Tab-separated table of C-alpha atoms in Angstrom:
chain	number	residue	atom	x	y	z
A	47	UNK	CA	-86.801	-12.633	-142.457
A	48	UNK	CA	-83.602	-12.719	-140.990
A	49	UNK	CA	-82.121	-10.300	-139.444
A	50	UNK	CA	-78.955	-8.092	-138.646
A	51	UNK	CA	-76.143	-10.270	-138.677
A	52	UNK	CA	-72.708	-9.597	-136.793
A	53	UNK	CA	-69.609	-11.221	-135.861
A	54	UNK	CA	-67.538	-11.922	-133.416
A	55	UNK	CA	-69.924	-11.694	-130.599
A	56	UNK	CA	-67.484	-11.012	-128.368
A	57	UNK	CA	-63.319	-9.950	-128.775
A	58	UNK	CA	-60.606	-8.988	-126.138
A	59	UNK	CA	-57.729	-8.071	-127.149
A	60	UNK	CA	-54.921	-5.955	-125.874
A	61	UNK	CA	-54.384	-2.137	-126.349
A	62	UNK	CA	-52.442	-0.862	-129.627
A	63	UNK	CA	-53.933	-4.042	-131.330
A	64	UNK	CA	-55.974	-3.957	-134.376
A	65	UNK	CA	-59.478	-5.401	-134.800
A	66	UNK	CA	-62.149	-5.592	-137.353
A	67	UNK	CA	-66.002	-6.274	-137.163
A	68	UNK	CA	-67.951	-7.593	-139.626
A	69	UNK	CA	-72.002	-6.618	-140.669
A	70	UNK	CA	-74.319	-8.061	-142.970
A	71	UNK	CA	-77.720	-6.179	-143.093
A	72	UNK	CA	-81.212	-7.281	-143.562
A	73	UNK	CA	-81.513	-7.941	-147.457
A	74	UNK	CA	-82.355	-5.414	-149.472
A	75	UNK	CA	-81.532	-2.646	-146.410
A	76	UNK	CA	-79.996	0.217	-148.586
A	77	UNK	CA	-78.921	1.781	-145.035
A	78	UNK	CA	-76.543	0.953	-142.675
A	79	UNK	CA	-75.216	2.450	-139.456
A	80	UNK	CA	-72.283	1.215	-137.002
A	81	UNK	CA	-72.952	2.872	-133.156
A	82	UNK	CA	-70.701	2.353	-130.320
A	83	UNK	CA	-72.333	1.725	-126.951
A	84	UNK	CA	-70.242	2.531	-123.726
A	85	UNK	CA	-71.547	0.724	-120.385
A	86	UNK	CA	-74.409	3.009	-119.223
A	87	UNK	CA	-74.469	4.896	-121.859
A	88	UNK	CA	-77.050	4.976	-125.042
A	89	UNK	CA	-75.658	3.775	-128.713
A	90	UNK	CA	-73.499	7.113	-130.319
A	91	UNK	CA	-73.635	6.922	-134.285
A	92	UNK	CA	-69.940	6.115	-136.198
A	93	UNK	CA	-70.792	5.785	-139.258
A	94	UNK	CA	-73.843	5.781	-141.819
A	95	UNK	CA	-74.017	4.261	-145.470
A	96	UNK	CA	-76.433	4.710	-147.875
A	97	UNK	CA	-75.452	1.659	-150.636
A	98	UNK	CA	-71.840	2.000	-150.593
A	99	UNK	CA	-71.730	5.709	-149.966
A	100	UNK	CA	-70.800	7.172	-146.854
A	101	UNK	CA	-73.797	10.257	-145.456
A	102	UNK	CA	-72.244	10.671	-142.474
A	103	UNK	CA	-68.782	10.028	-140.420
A	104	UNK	CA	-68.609	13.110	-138.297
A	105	UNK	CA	-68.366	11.189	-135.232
A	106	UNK	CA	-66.263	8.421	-136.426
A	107	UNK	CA	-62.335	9.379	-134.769
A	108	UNK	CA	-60.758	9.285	-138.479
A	109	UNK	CA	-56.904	8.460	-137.145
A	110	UNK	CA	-58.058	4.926	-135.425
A	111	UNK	CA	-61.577	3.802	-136.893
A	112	UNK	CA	-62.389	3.101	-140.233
A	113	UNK	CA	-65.244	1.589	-142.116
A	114	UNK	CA	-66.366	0.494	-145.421
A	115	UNK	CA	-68.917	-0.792	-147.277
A	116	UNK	CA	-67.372	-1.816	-150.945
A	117	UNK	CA	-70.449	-3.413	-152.581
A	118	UNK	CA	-73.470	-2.127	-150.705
A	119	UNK	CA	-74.002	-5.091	-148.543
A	120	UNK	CA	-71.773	-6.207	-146.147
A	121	UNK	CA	-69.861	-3.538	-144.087
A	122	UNK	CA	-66.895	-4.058	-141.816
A	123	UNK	CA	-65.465	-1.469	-138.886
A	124	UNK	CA	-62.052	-1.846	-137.850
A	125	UNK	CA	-59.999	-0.258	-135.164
A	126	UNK	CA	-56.146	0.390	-135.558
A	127	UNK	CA	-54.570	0.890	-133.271
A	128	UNK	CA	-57.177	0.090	-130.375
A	129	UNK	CA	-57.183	2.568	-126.982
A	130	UNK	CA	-58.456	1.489	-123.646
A	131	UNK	CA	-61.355	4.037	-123.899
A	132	UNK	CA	-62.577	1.357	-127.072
A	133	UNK	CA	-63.984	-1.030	-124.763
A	134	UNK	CA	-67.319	-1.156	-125.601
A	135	UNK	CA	-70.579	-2.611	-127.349
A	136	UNK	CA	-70.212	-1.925	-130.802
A	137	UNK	CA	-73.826	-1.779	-132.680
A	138	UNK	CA	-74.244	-2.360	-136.505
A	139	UNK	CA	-78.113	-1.290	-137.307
A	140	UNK	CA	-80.071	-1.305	-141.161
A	141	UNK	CA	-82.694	0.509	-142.437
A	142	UNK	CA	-84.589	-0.041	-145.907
A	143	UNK	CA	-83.897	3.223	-147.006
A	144	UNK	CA	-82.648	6.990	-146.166
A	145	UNK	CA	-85.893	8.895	-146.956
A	146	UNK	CA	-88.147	12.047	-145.105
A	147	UNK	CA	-89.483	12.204	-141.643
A	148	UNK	CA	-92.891	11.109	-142.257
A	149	UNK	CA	-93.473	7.528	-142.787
A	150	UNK	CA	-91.469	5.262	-139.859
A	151	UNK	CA	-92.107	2.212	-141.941
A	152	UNK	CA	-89.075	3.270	-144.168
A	153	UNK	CA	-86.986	4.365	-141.306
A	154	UNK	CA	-86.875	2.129	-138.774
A	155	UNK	CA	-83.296	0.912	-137.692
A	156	UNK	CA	-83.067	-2.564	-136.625
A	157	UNK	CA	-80.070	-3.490	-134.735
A	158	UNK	CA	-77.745	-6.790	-134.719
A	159	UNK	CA	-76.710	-8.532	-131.863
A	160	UNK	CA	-73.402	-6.468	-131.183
A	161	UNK	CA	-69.782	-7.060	-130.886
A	162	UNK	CA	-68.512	-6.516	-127.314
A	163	UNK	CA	-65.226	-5.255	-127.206
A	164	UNK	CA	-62.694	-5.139	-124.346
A	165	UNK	CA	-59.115	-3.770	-124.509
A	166	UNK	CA	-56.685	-4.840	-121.860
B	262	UNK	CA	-76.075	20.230	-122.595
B	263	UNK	CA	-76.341	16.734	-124.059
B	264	UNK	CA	-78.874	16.944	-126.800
B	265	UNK	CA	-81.376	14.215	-125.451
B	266	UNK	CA	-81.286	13.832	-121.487
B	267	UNK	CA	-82.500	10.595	-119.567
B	268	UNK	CA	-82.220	10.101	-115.527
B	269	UNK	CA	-80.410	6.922	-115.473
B	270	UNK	CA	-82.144	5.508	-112.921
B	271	UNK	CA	-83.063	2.461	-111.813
B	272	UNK	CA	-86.619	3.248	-111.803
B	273	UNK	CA	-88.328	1.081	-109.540
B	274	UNK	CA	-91.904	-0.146	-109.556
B	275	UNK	CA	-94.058	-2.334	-108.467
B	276	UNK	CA	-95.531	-5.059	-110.534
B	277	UNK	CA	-98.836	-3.741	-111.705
B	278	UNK	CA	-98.192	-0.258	-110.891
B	279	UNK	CA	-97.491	2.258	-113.732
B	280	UNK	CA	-93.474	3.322	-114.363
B	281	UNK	CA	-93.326	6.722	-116.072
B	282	UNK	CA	-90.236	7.528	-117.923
B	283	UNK	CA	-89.587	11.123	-119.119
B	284	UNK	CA	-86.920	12.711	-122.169
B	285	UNK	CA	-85.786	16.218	-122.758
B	286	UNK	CA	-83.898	17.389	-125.639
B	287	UNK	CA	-82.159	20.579	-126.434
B	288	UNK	CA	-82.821	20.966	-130.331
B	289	UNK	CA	-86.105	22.805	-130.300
B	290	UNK	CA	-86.472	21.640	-134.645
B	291	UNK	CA	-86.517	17.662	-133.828
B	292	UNK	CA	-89.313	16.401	-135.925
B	293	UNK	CA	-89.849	12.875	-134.400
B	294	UNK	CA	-88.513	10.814	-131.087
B	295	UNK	CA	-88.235	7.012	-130.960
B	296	UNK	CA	-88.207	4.820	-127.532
B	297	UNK	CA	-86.484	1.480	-127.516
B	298	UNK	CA	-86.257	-0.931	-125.300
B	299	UNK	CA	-82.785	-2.949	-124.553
B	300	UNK	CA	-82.466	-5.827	-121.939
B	301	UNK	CA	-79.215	-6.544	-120.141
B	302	UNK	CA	-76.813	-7.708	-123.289
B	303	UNK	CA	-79.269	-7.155	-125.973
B	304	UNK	CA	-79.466	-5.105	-128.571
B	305	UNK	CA	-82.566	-2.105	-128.523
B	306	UNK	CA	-85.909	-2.863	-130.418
B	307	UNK	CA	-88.285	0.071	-131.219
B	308	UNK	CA	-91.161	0.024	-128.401
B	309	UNK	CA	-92.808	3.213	-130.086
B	310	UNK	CA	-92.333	6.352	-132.361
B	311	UNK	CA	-93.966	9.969	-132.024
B	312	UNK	CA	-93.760	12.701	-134.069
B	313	UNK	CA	-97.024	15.221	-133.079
B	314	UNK	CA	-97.429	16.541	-130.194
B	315	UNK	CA	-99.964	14.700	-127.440
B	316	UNK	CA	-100.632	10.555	-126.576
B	317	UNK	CA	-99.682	8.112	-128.438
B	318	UNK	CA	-100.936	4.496	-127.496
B	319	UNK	CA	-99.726	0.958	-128.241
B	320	UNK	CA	-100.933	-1.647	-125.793
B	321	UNK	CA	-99.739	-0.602	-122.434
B	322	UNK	CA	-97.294	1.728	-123.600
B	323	UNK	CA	-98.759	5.628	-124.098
B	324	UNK	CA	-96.051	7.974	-125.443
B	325	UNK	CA	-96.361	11.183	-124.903
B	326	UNK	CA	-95.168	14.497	-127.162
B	327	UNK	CA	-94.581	17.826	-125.950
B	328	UNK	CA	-92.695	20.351	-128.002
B	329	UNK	CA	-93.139	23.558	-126.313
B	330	UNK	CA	-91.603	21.967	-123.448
B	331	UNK	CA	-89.308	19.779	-125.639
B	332	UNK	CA	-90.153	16.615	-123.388
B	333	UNK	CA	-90.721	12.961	-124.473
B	334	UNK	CA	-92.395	10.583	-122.196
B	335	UNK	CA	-93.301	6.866	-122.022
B	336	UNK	CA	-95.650	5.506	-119.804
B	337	UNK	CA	-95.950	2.086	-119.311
B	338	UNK	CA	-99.316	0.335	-117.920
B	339	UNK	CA	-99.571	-2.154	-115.821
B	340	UNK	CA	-95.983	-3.186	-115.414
B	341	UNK	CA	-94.561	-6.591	-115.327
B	342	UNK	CA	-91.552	-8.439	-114.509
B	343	UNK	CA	-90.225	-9.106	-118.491
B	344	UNK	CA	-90.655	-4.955	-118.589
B	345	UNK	CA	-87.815	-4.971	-116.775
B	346	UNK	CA	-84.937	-3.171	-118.957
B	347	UNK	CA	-83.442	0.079	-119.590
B	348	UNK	CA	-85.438	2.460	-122.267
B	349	UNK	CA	-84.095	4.277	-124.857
B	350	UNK	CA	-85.207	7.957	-125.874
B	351	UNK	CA	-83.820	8.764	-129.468
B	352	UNK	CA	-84.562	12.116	-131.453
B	353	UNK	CA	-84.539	11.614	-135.162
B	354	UNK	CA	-83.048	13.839	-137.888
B	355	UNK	CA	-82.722	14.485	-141.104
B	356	UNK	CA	-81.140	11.633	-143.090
B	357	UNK	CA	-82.638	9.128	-140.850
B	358	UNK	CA	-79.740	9.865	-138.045
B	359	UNK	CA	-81.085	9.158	-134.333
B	360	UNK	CA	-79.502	10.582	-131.366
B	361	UNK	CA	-79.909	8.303	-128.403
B	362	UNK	CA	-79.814	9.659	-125.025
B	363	UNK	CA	-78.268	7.437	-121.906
B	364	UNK	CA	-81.063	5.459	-121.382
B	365	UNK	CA	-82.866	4.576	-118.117
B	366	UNK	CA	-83.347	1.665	-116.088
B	367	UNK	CA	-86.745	0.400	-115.218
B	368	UNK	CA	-86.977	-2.554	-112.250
B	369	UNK	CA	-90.589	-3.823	-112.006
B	370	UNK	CA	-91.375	-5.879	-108.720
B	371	UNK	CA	-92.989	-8.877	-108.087
């Protein structure tokens, strides 16, 4: 089965730029999240998507970030315009679907290899 | 008070020896806690999940559930060199939504 898929790997570009990630889930994931990870720090939720449906954005900073999801699948993040304080590991997780608390199988969040920002 | 709280370490221990990681978290309703494990440039994979209070064991990895206390441990047997990486406490919530705390850094020893 593969797995989380994300691109770039890696992008530097230079403050007040724009940039854009791209995600594509595990197949048949009805869930997907975006975290950013700061250096020594653990993964901080942006964004979550059930289908094409956004559950929650409280965290995401709604003047520079934005994210969507238009056909359930494939998700993209982008940043405009990008702050020195975005430099970061930016996570894109799926889960097979947004259910209770009881059975893990359901809810387990597997993570792609990440998109490392830096902003100069 | 940051809702899940980690000492960032490193943790150092000796190849063999047992490394005992600990978790607190503020939000005395969290149902179920998650540890993953992330090595330097990698992305975290799930070691173990709790949700009831006492041991859990997988291998040579015991969690460990206290609510009263609100404390999440992980201990980890017999340590080796590839254990080497920085662990991952996460509370869930409802609608699936983990809260990660900062992580800490485990050094095993040859």
């Amino acid at each position: 089965e593969a797995g989380v898929a994300q691109s770039p790997r890696y992008k530097i570009i230079e403050k007040r730029q724009s940039v854009a990630f791209w995600c594509n889930p595990i197949s048949g994931h009805a869930t997907l999240y975006w975290y950013q990870q700061i250096l020594g720090q653990g993964p901080k939720l942006l964004i979550q998507f059930q289908n094409n449906g956004v559950v929650d954005d409280s965290q995401l900073p709604k003047d520079r970030f934005s994210a969507e999801r238009l056909k359930g699948v494939d998700s993209t993040l982008k940043i405009q315009p990008a702050k020195l304080e975005d430099s970061a590991v930016y996570l894109c997780a799926s889960s097979l679907v947004l259910s209770g608390l009881a059975d893990i199988s359901y809810n387990e969040q597997f993570f792609g290899p990440g998109t490392r920002l830096t902003v100069l | 008070q940051k809702e899940v709280e980690q000492n960032s370490g490193p943790l150092s221990v000796p190849e063999g020896a047992i490394a005992s990681l600990n978790c607190t978290y503020s939000d005395r309703g969290s149902q179920s806690f998650f540890w993953y494990r992330q090595y330097s440039g990698k992305s975290p994979e799930l070691i173990m999940f709790i949700y009831s209070n006492g041991d859990k064991e997988d291998g040579r990895f015991t969690a460990q559930l206290n609510k009263a206390s609100q404390y999440v441990s992980l201990l980890i047997r017999d340590s080796q060199p590839s254990d080497s990486a920085t662990y991952l406490c996460a509370r869930r919530a409802a609608g699936n939504k983990l809260t990660f705390g900062g992580g800490t850094r485990v050094l095993v020893k040859p």
